[in-house]
Amino acid sequence: MPAKPMNDDPEGSAPSADENGAPVKDGGTPAGEATAEADGTATPARGATAPARGATTPDEAVTPLIRGIAVLRELTEAGGTLSLSGLERATRLARSTVDRITATLARMGYVRVDGRDVHLSPRLMELGNAYLAALRLPALLASRADALADELDESVSLAVADRDGIRFIHQATRRRAMSLSFRIGDLLPAERTAPGPLFATEWTATDWQRWRERRASDPRDLSFTAVPPRKYGADARDDEMFVSRTREAAANGWAVDDQLIEPGLVAVSVPVRSPHTAGDHRPPACVASVVSHTSRHTAHSLRTTLLPRLRAAVTQMEQELDRTPPPPPGTPPSNLALWTGASKQRLGRDFIESLARGLTVLTAFGEDRPELTLTEVAQATGLARATARRALITYEHLDLVTPTGDRTFALTPRVLSLGFPPLSRTTLPDIAHPHLSDLTSRIHESTSLAVLSDSGEEIQYTARVATGRVLSVNITLGTRLPAYATALGRVLLSDRAVGRAEQAPTLTSVRSQGYALVDEELEEGLRSIAVPIRDRSGRVVAALNTAMHASRHSLRECVTDLLPELTTTATRIESDLHTAARFTHVPLT
């Protein structure tokens, strides 16, 4: 990459200055939120940018992008929701800066501002999806991990190395009272896991030194929010234990976690070796683990009983990687960031265009674009080369992007730290509820989401927003009703081609027209219209409706006035569902 900024950068800010021209301290935070940030001063955020230890912020880094990443990480560590004042305290940014960042992220669909609270939105998962798609491992290996979990009736995970930690990229968990609670994207310290020693067999002297520095600065693992903190700080004996476990892992080809994370949790891990590598040495592409608890298995029984079956599954995974060629180059995206100019004109100062542009850079990567040059990033986003270069410099400083070879870059596992862990456990009702609220506020009628029961005879309400009318439809979550008697049920039944012979003509009509309208069949005076919600495969998995007293909307008005609103809302729910379900399982209830 060039050593100096180029003149075609439209952001045009000078080195060591923020978007408003304020001087920047090391760490990317303005020395004083002057003029434009007159409502408060800012100090460096609490570890939110997570640069390499001892690294100073490059002169050409984009400060608004660093701040936006800090906000997303604080929201992630808080479980997906924080108040605006809580974000102000956590990031130590001025309130006006927090307001502008959240307004920009809301415009992108990455967060939702509800009163004084900020919530992560499923669309943010497109950043983590870009990394997982480029990695390809979840797409190639997830089905085998799921099959192993079914065979063993134990949780199975896939993890990759993230500097001196491990990060989960797939989870196949068992539904029981005592079960694995880690999420895709969670980061764990290497020394407290079974995969850690296997990855550490590849560490250089620099890697070991970085690990020791981290251990010294955070002896209780407080920076790893996915694991319980140590009751007492780690000491030299703990360090030597990990070194010894790493030697054993190198000799054995497997490793065990015997209650290192917390009492009762045990795991055994085997590396899945990288394909298409030169020479005989094949470093781990990822590590597969079987996780249980001591009431079911001891560490010894994991080795003697489950390790052989895990090894057999890993052999199949490696064969899958070996026989799968790299994807052919696809049609690259273009002009991903052009929309930001219109948003800047519309929202003015409340929209931080450099933040939006920078985040768009991450979405340029994908399955057939795992590594990109600066020129390819600029072409995909529509940004000037200098603007794209400054974003890449910023991301490399934050360890979200890494150079990979001949002037190419790739995303790192740390991209998953941007909202993926809390959002990976989202459900369809979670996704739908804010959209139902918006719909209800527009049409002033109650709205609901429902799914079909296993028998196919009933529907079950899973999400609902009621309107504030004196006369309104009174249905509570969990209510079950006969499927065919409701508009929701007919939409769901029409996709499955089930039902009695006399119902077939009606269901065929519903399927062809894309909605169901039921008039006073379930109850006198009750009129309802419903549309389908489809998953990534096109299958109808839920239905959305509005119901009202028949006197409020004629049958014609239901179709001309309400149906377009329902269809628009269904499309928005589907968009979020498709993003969330690309690499995770989204429960319908």
XYZ file of C-alpha atoms in Angstrom:
589
model
C 0.000 0.000 0.000
C 1.250 3.535 -0.685
C 3.054 5.257 2.157
C 1.248 8.592 1.821
C -2.406 9.585 1.504
C -3.580 10.279 -2.011
C -5.335 13.475 -3.035
C -8.424 11.713 -4.369
C -9.687 10.876 -0.877
C -13.070 12.656 -0.580
C -12.955 12.442 3.204
C -10.025 14.852 2.941
C -9.178 14.980 6.639
C -5.562 15.559 7.621
C -3.490 12.930 9.383
C -4.025 12.696 13.144
C -7.341 14.513 12.934
C -10.912 13.392 13.380
C -13.820 14.048 11.002
C -14.223 17.522 12.470
C -10.516 18.357 12.305
C -9.841 17.803 16.010
C -6.352 16.468 16.864
C -6.301 12.754 17.669
C -4.481 11.030 20.516
C -2.877 7.614 20.234
C -5.761 5.129 20.297
C -7.866 7.140 17.871
C -9.790 9.345 20.283
C -9.779 13.129 19.906
C -7.747 15.074 22.407
C -10.670 17.437 22.786
C -14.120 17.222 21.256
C -13.910 20.836 20.185
C -16.465 23.057 18.436
C -18.637 20.357 16.868
C -18.613 18.283 20.076
C -19.113 21.117 22.515
C -21.345 19.085 24.825
C -18.483 17.089 26.313
C -14.954 15.848 26.029
C -13.868 12.350 25.210
C -11.195 10.028 26.465
C -10.049 6.748 24.944
C -12.679 4.014 24.995
C -12.184 1.149 27.459
C -10.316 -1.348 25.285
C -13.089 -1.117 22.728
C -10.927 -0.818 19.647
C -8.725 -3.770 20.670
C -5.611 -2.880 18.651
C -2.434 -4.834 19.084
C -0.770 -4.071 22.410
C 1.699 -1.239 22.139
C 0.419 -0.182 18.723
C -0.305 3.448 18.074
C -3.051 4.610 15.765
C -1.789 5.125 12.206
C -1.958 8.723 11.024
C -4.257 7.766 8.168
C -6.737 5.768 10.254
C -10.366 6.904 10.022
C -11.309 8.079 13.508
C -15.122 7.958 13.022
C -14.720 4.340 11.909
C -12.715 3.490 15.033
C -15.440 5.082 17.166
C -18.217 3.255 15.335
C -16.449 -0.083 15.882
C -16.098 0.813 19.575
C -19.856 1.394 19.846
C -20.648 -1.923 18.150
C -18.271 -3.798 20.437
C -19.707 -2.253 23.581
C -23.213 -3.196 22.434
C -21.972 -6.722 21.754
C -20.378 -7.121 25.176
C -23.560 -5.791 26.795
C -25.610 -8.559 25.167
C -26.991 -6.482 22.308
C -28.659 -3.607 24.165
C -27.398 -0.496 25.936
C -28.868 2.884 26.714
C -27.446 5.920 24.967
C -26.064 7.134 28.275
C -24.606 3.666 28.890
C -22.833 3.828 25.535
C -21.536 7.275 26.427
C -20.040 5.913 29.652
C -18.690 2.694 28.115
C -16.979 4.332 25.130
C -16.127 7.606 26.909
C -17.222 9.464 23.810
C -19.176 12.688 23.945
C -22.953 12.195 23.912
C -23.321 14.078 20.633
C -20.790 11.713 19.067
C -22.682 8.672 20.351
C -25.932 10.113 18.982
C -24.420 10.638 15.530
C -22.855 7.182 15.459
C -26.076 5.446 16.460
C -28.057 7.523 13.956
C -25.665 6.395 11.223
C -25.790 2.756 12.304
C -29.589 2.935 12.464
C -29.667 4.302 8.914
C -27.628 1.263 7.853
C -30.053 -1.059 9.633
C -27.327 -2.240 12.017
C -28.961 -0.929 15.192
C -32.437 0.109 16.283
C -32.947 3.073 18.593
C -35.980 2.602 20.835
C -36.405 5.635 23.044
C -33.211 5.845 25.072
C -32.052 2.306 24.284
C -29.978 1.071 21.364
C -30.444 -2.517 20.145
C -28.335 -4.499 17.698
C -30.310 -5.495 14.591
C -30.026 -8.771 12.633
C -28.795 -6.953 9.547
C -25.507 -6.310 11.381
C -24.817 -10.037 10.978
C -23.956 -9.383 7.336
C -20.497 -8.315 8.566
C -19.882 -11.637 10.317
C -21.509 -13.447 7.402
C -18.932 -11.898 5.082
C -16.129 -13.406 7.179
C -17.814 -16.827 7.513
C -18.582 -16.952 3.790
C -15.001 -16.081 2.891
C -13.735 -18.674 5.386
C -15.975 -21.367 3.808
C -15.458 -23.765 6.738
C -18.993 -23.469 8.184
C -20.560 -24.115 4.785
C -18.346 -27.156 4.156
C -18.179 -28.710 7.624
C -21.322 -27.709 9.543
C -23.411 -30.652 8.344
C -20.736 -33.133 9.491
C -20.480 -31.422 12.872
C -24.272 -31.590 13.211
C -24.281 -35.285 12.272
C -21.609 -36.024 14.882
C -23.632 -34.208 17.550
C -26.662 -36.338 16.656
C -24.576 -39.524 16.726
C -22.977 -38.795 20.099
C -25.880 -36.874 21.633
C -23.320 -34.303 22.772
C -22.574 -30.724 21.738
C -20.055 -30.307 18.915
C -18.297 -27.071 18.004
C -15.905 -25.751 15.376
C -13.441 -23.032 16.379
C -10.694 -21.007 14.718
C -7.690 -19.236 16.188
C -7.977 -15.542 16.989
C -4.512 -14.385 18.063
C -4.073 -15.874 21.570
C -7.723 -16.919 21.840
C -10.180 -19.168 20.052
C -13.418 -18.099 18.430
C -16.394 -20.342 17.626
C -17.621 -20.505 14.022
C -20.233 -23.258 14.416
C -22.196 -24.819 17.259
C -24.346 -27.947 17.245
C -25.831 -28.012 20.737
C -28.024 -30.500 22.540
C -31.312 -29.380 24.058
C -31.084 -30.331 27.717
C -31.083 -28.573 31.078
C -27.272 -28.674 31.243
C -26.050 -27.680 27.806
C -23.390 -25.643 26.067
C -24.117 -21.921 26.171
C -21.325 -20.552 23.958
C -22.406 -18.659 20.862
C -20.995 -18.351 17.374
C -18.417 -15.572 17.547
C -17.652 -15.938 21.260
C -13.964 -15.452 22.119
C -12.271 -17.630 24.768
C -8.701 -17.524 26.118
C -6.639 -20.278 24.480
C -5.234 -21.616 27.763
C -8.669 -22.421 29.194
C -9.911 -24.483 26.240
C -9.248 -27.799 24.510
C -8.652 -26.210 21.057
C -6.177 -23.677 22.494
C -3.140 -25.991 22.856
C -3.713 -27.348 19.329
C -3.568 -23.847 17.875
C -0.647 -22.941 20.139
C 1.474 -25.656 18.496
C 1.724 -23.191 15.581
C 2.676 -20.147 17.686
C 5.877 -18.251 17.066
C 8.046 -16.726 19.766
C 6.248 -13.432 19.140
C 2.879 -15.140 19.669
C 4.010 -16.614 22.978
C 5.316 -13.255 24.116
C 1.998 -11.595 23.240
C 0.158 -14.303 25.174
C 2.327 -13.755 28.251
C 1.763 -10.002 28.064
C -1.984 -10.523 27.897
C -1.869 -12.918 30.844
C 0.076 -10.396 32.886
C -2.264 -7.528 32.079
C -5.482 -9.553 32.559
C -4.767 -12.374 35.035
C -8.459 -12.984 35.777
C -9.575 -13.050 32.111
C -11.946 -10.133 32.619
C -11.601 -9.133 28.961
C -13.125 -12.471 27.884
C -16.787 -11.891 28.612
C -17.889 -15.318 27.330
C -16.174 -17.198 30.201
C -16.470 -16.867 33.977
C -13.603 -14.777 35.342
C -10.944 -16.517 37.360
C -11.532 -16.295 41.093
C -7.835 -15.713 41.583
C -5.292 -14.400 39.126
C -3.269 -16.828 37.033
C 0.305 -17.474 38.110
C 3.470 -19.023 36.702
C 2.197 -22.552 37.373
C -0.850 -21.910 35.176
C 1.395 -20.615 32.417
C 3.640 -23.671 32.588
C 0.590 -25.933 32.549
C -0.504 -24.456 29.230
C 2.998 -24.824 27.788
C 2.946 -28.469 28.884
C -0.526 -29.044 27.409
C 0.695 -27.567 24.120
C 3.623 -30.024 24.011
C 1.244 -32.899 24.689
C -1.149 -31.669 21.987
C 1.694 -31.575 19.467
C 2.661 -35.145 20.363
C -0.855 -36.618 20.628
C -2.756 -34.745 17.934
C -5.631 -34.032 20.334
C -6.257 -32.068 23.520
C -8.630 -32.107 26.481
C -10.251 -29.410 28.604
C -10.814 -30.878 32.057
C -12.965 -28.223 33.725
C -10.674 -25.318 32.845
C -13.483 -22.998 31.802
C -15.727 -23.808 34.730
C -16.394 -26.760 37.071
C -18.244 -29.593 35.356
C -17.407 -28.683 31.750
C -15.188 -31.112 29.825
C -14.199 -31.249 26.165
C -11.961 -33.134 23.741
C -10.642 -31.554 20.542
C -8.977 -32.651 17.302
C -7.539 -30.322 14.636
C -9.029 -30.236 11.143
C -5.983 -29.760 8.929
C -5.826 -27.152 6.182
C -6.154 -28.383 2.591
C -4.043 -27.446 -0.400
C -0.971 -26.488 1.678
C 2.558 -26.831 0.348
C 4.787 -29.492 1.906
C 3.919 -32.073 4.528
C 2.997 -29.605 7.268
C -0.717 -28.879 7.399
C -1.663 -26.350 10.101
C -5.141 -26.491 11.628
C -7.829 -24.815 9.539
C -10.104 -25.164 12.554
C -10.565 -27.437 15.554
C -13.550 -29.733 16.139
C -14.581 -30.357 19.749
C -17.023 -32.570 21.584
C -18.228 -30.869 24.758
C -20.013 -32.494 27.689
C -20.245 -32.258 31.477
C -18.927 -34.468 34.238
C -22.304 -36.018 35.040
C -22.178 -37.610 31.581
C -18.454 -37.978 30.893
C -15.151 -37.562 32.656
C -12.138 -36.269 30.781
C -10.880 -39.874 30.706
C -14.100 -41.254 29.195
C -14.078 -38.526 26.574
C -10.654 -39.776 25.457
C -11.514 -43.452 25.549
C -15.113 -43.372 24.335
C -15.675 -40.317 22.148
C -12.225 -39.415 20.829
C -12.120 -42.275 18.243
C -15.476 -41.190 16.803
C -14.405 -37.543 16.786
C -11.233 -38.495 14.921
C -13.258 -40.418 12.338
C -15.502 -37.398 11.802
C -12.489 -35.107 11.478
C -11.024 -37.416 8.819
C -14.249 -37.004 6.851
C -14.071 -33.229 7.331
C -10.509 -33.142 6.010
C -11.525 -35.248 3.013
C -14.327 -32.776 2.356
C -11.854 -29.892 2.415
C -9.361 -31.732 0.210
C -11.837 -32.552 -2.538
C -13.559 -29.170 -2.590
C -11.806 -26.795 -4.981
C -11.684 -23.062 -4.372
C -14.817 -21.351 -5.696
C -14.526 -19.895 -9.181
C -14.404 -16.103 -9.262
C -17.913 -14.727 -9.323
C -19.271 -11.433 -10.504
C -17.798 -8.947 -8.045
C -20.141 -6.467 -6.376
C -19.888 -2.851 -7.369
C -20.777 0.506 -5.877
C -21.776 -0.932 -2.493
C -21.156 2.437 -0.837
C -22.806 4.775 -3.333
C -25.998 4.981 -1.272
C -24.125 6.779 1.516
C -23.999 10.048 -0.422
C -27.788 10.288 -0.610
C -28.071 9.507 3.105
C -25.580 12.256 3.908
C -27.621 14.752 1.889
C -30.826 13.665 3.594
C -29.619 13.476 7.197
C -26.852 16.064 7.096
C -24.520 16.190 10.073
C -26.350 13.348 11.850
C -25.017 10.902 9.253
C -21.290 10.094 9.457
C -20.525 9.108 5.895
C -16.960 7.973 6.595
C -18.304 5.453 9.149
C -20.905 4.082 6.742
C -18.387 3.857 3.915
C -15.862 2.098 6.113
C -18.328 -0.545 7.279
C -19.365 -1.164 3.680
C -15.774 -2.210 2.934
C -16.237 -5.328 5.097
C -19.184 -6.507 2.987
C -17.047 -6.499 -0.161
C -15.547 -9.844 0.957
C -17.394 -13.127 0.465
C -17.256 -16.788 -0.576
C -15.776 -16.113 -4.006
C -13.893 -13.062 -2.716
C -11.930 -14.313 0.336
C -8.961 -12.084 -0.499
C -9.146 -8.693 -2.183
C -6.644 -6.147 -3.383
C -7.028 -2.449 -2.667
C -8.180 -1.929 -6.249
C -10.814 -4.670 -5.902
C -12.095 -3.176 -2.643
C -12.379 0.232 -4.297
C -14.217 -1.241 -7.281
C -16.608 -3.259 -5.106
C -17.550 -0.301 -2.926
C -17.340 2.485 -5.499
C -14.994 4.394 -3.196
C -11.889 6.269 -4.234
C -8.733 4.187 -3.764
C -7.475 6.513 -1.045
C -10.726 6.206 0.905
C -10.693 2.424 0.598
C -7.019 2.375 1.606
C -7.646 4.404 4.763
C -10.454 2.024 5.733
C -8.131 -0.966 5.266
C -5.418 0.772 7.306
C -7.958 1.324 10.082
C -9.157 -2.264 9.996
C -5.631 -3.632 10.027
C -4.952 -1.502 13.120
C -8.094 -2.930 14.763
C -7.121 -6.483 13.725
C -10.274 -6.870 11.624
C -8.350 -7.190 8.345
C -4.945 -8.741 7.699
C -2.566 -8.666 4.721
C -2.485 -12.139 3.150
C -0.029 -12.092 0.277
C 0.652 -10.176 -2.881
C -1.070 -6.922 -1.964
C -4.216 -8.736 -0.853
C -6.267 -8.520 2.328
C -8.610 -10.878 4.169
C -11.070 -10.532 7.034
C -10.031 -11.915 10.425
C -12.176 -13.851 12.943
C -12.397 -10.633 14.990
C -15.087 -9.404 12.589
C -17.395 -11.753 14.519
C -16.940 -9.495 17.553
C -19.184 -6.942 15.838
C -22.525 -8.101 17.164
C -22.500 -11.717 16.032
C -22.536 -13.545 19.411
C -25.748 -12.030 20.841
C -27.461 -11.951 17.450
C -26.580 -15.598 16.732
C -29.196 -16.627 19.325
C -31.998 -14.524 17.865
C -35.405 -16.070 17.155
C -37.975 -15.311 14.487
C -40.265 -13.576 17.022
C -37.289 -11.418 18.083
C -36.699 -10.487 14.462
C -40.355 -9.814 13.724
C -41.398 -7.805 16.775
C -39.920 -4.384 15.870
C -41.340 -4.745 12.356
C -44.768 -5.571 13.800
C -44.550 -2.471 15.968
C -43.807 -0.309 12.941
C -46.669 -1.895 11.000
C -49.145 -1.441 13.839
C -48.197 2.225 14.157
C -48.819 2.745 10.423
C -52.143 0.925 9.996
C -53.500 1.417 13.562
C -54.548 -2.228 13.784
C -53.209 -5.153 15.802
C -50.660 -7.358 14.033
C -49.468 -10.913 14.718
C -47.021 -13.603 13.682
C -47.901 -17.300 13.837
C -46.459 -20.688 12.933
C -48.096 -24.010 12.147
C -48.213 -26.705 14.826
C -46.482 -30.026 14.244
C -49.822 -31.682 13.550
C -50.714 -29.085 10.923
C -54.138 -28.685 12.488
C -53.491 -25.503 14.501
C -51.594 -22.243 14.409
C -49.684 -20.836 17.369
C -49.189 -17.099 17.898
C -45.517 -16.312 18.513
C -45.349 -12.502 18.263
C -47.972 -9.803 18.532
C -48.382 -6.030 18.825
C -51.794 -4.719 19.854
C -53.254 -1.388 18.875
C -54.622 1.048 21.429
C -58.294 0.794 20.445
C -61.252 0.263 22.745
C -62.497 -2.505 20.435
C -59.562 -4.706 19.441
C -58.726 -8.345 18.838
C -57.662 -9.950 22.134
C -55.157 -12.766 21.592
C -52.214 -13.655 23.803
C -48.874 -15.192 22.800
C -49.017 -18.968 22.682
C -52.715 -19.043 21.773
C -53.627 -21.877 19.401
C -56.484 -21.722 16.919
C -57.782 -24.056 14.196
C -55.515 -23.476 11.204
C -58.015 -23.549 8.339
C -60.418 -21.139 10.081
C -57.795 -18.361 10.149
C -56.056 -16.306 7.475
C -52.727 -17.105 9.117
C -53.438 -20.820 8.983
C -54.527 -20.800 5.350
C -51.307 -19.081 4.316
C -49.308 -21.726 6.178
C -51.401 -24.649 4.923
C -51.281 -23.471 1.321
C -47.499 -23.894 1.188
C -47.594 -27.431 2.573
C -50.383 -28.633 0.275
C -52.160 -30.263 3.217
C -55.805 -30.208 4.086
C -58.993 -31.970 3.210
C -60.261 -32.226 -0.364
C -62.892 -29.554 0.169
C -60.200 -27.136 1.319
C -57.965 -27.627 -1.723
C -59.515 -24.959 -4.019
C -59.265 -22.291 -1.333
C -55.661 -23.172 -0.449
C -54.692 -23.238 -4.132
C -56.112 -19.742 -4.518
C -54.234 -18.507 -1.453
C -50.998 -19.949 -2.796
C -51.417 -18.308 -6.212
C -52.472 -14.854 -4.982
C -49.952 -14.712 -2.125
C -52.345 -13.844 0.700
C -55.397 -15.099 2.576
C -58.466 -13.049 3.506
C -60.901 -14.564 6.003
C -64.176 -12.790 6.699
C -66.120 -13.640 9.886
C -65.429 -17.396 9.686
C -63.650 -17.795 13.004
C -65.869 -15.324 14.855
C -68.661 -12.937 13.936
C -67.384 -9.455 13.121
C -63.735 -10.599 12.838
C -61.958 -9.955 9.552
C -58.302 -10.848 8.914
C -55.757 -10.748 6.104
C -52.416 -12.565 6.172
C -49.257 -12.963 4.083
C -46.421 -15.516 4.207
C -42.926 -15.240 5.714
C -40.412 -17.335 3.753
C -36.997 -18.654 4.771
C -33.846 -18.620 2.626
C -35.044 -21.655 0.659
C -38.401 -20.052 -0.153
C -40.380 -22.255 2.238
C -43.180 -20.568 4.206
C -42.179 -20.812 7.873
C -44.557 -18.277 9.415
C -47.410 -15.947 8.534
C -48.086 -12.292 9.315
C -51.570 -10.847 9.689
C -53.694 -8.006 10.843
C -57.151 -8.555 12.269
C -59.910 -6.061 12.938
C -63.653 -5.616 13.343
C -65.342 -5.944 9.983
C -66.798 -2.425 10.222
C -63.366 -0.763 10.104
C -62.158 -1.998 6.710
C -64.156 -3.359 3.801
C -62.921 -6.445 1.988
C -61.723 -4.220 -0.843
C -59.880 -1.903 1.552
C -58.159 -4.906 3.135
C -56.654 -5.697 -0.254
C -55.973 -2.174 -1.517
C -54.862 -0.524 1.741
C -53.677 -3.168 4.205
C -52.182 -5.824 1.927
C -49.369 -3.585 0.576
C -48.377 -2.662 4.134
C -48.352 -6.318 5.170
C -46.308 -7.297 2.131
C -43.737 -4.566 2.773
C -43.384 -5.661 6.394
C -43.093 -9.323 5.422
C -40.286 -8.433 3.016
C -38.412 -6.609 5.794
C -38.814 -9.533 8.191
C -37.627 -11.948 5.502
C -34.577 -9.815 4.781
C -33.520 -9.915 8.446
C -34.352 -13.627 8.705
C -32.279 -14.497 5.643
C -29.296 -12.570 7.012
C -29.575 -14.119 10.471
C -30.097 -17.669 9.175
C -27.204 -17.775 6.734
C -24.830 -19.437 9.214
C -27.004 -19.857 12.305
C -30.194 -21.689 13.178
C -33.074 -19.271 13.841
C -35.795 -20.871 15.999
C -39.322 -20.131 14.828
C -40.678 -19.846 18.369
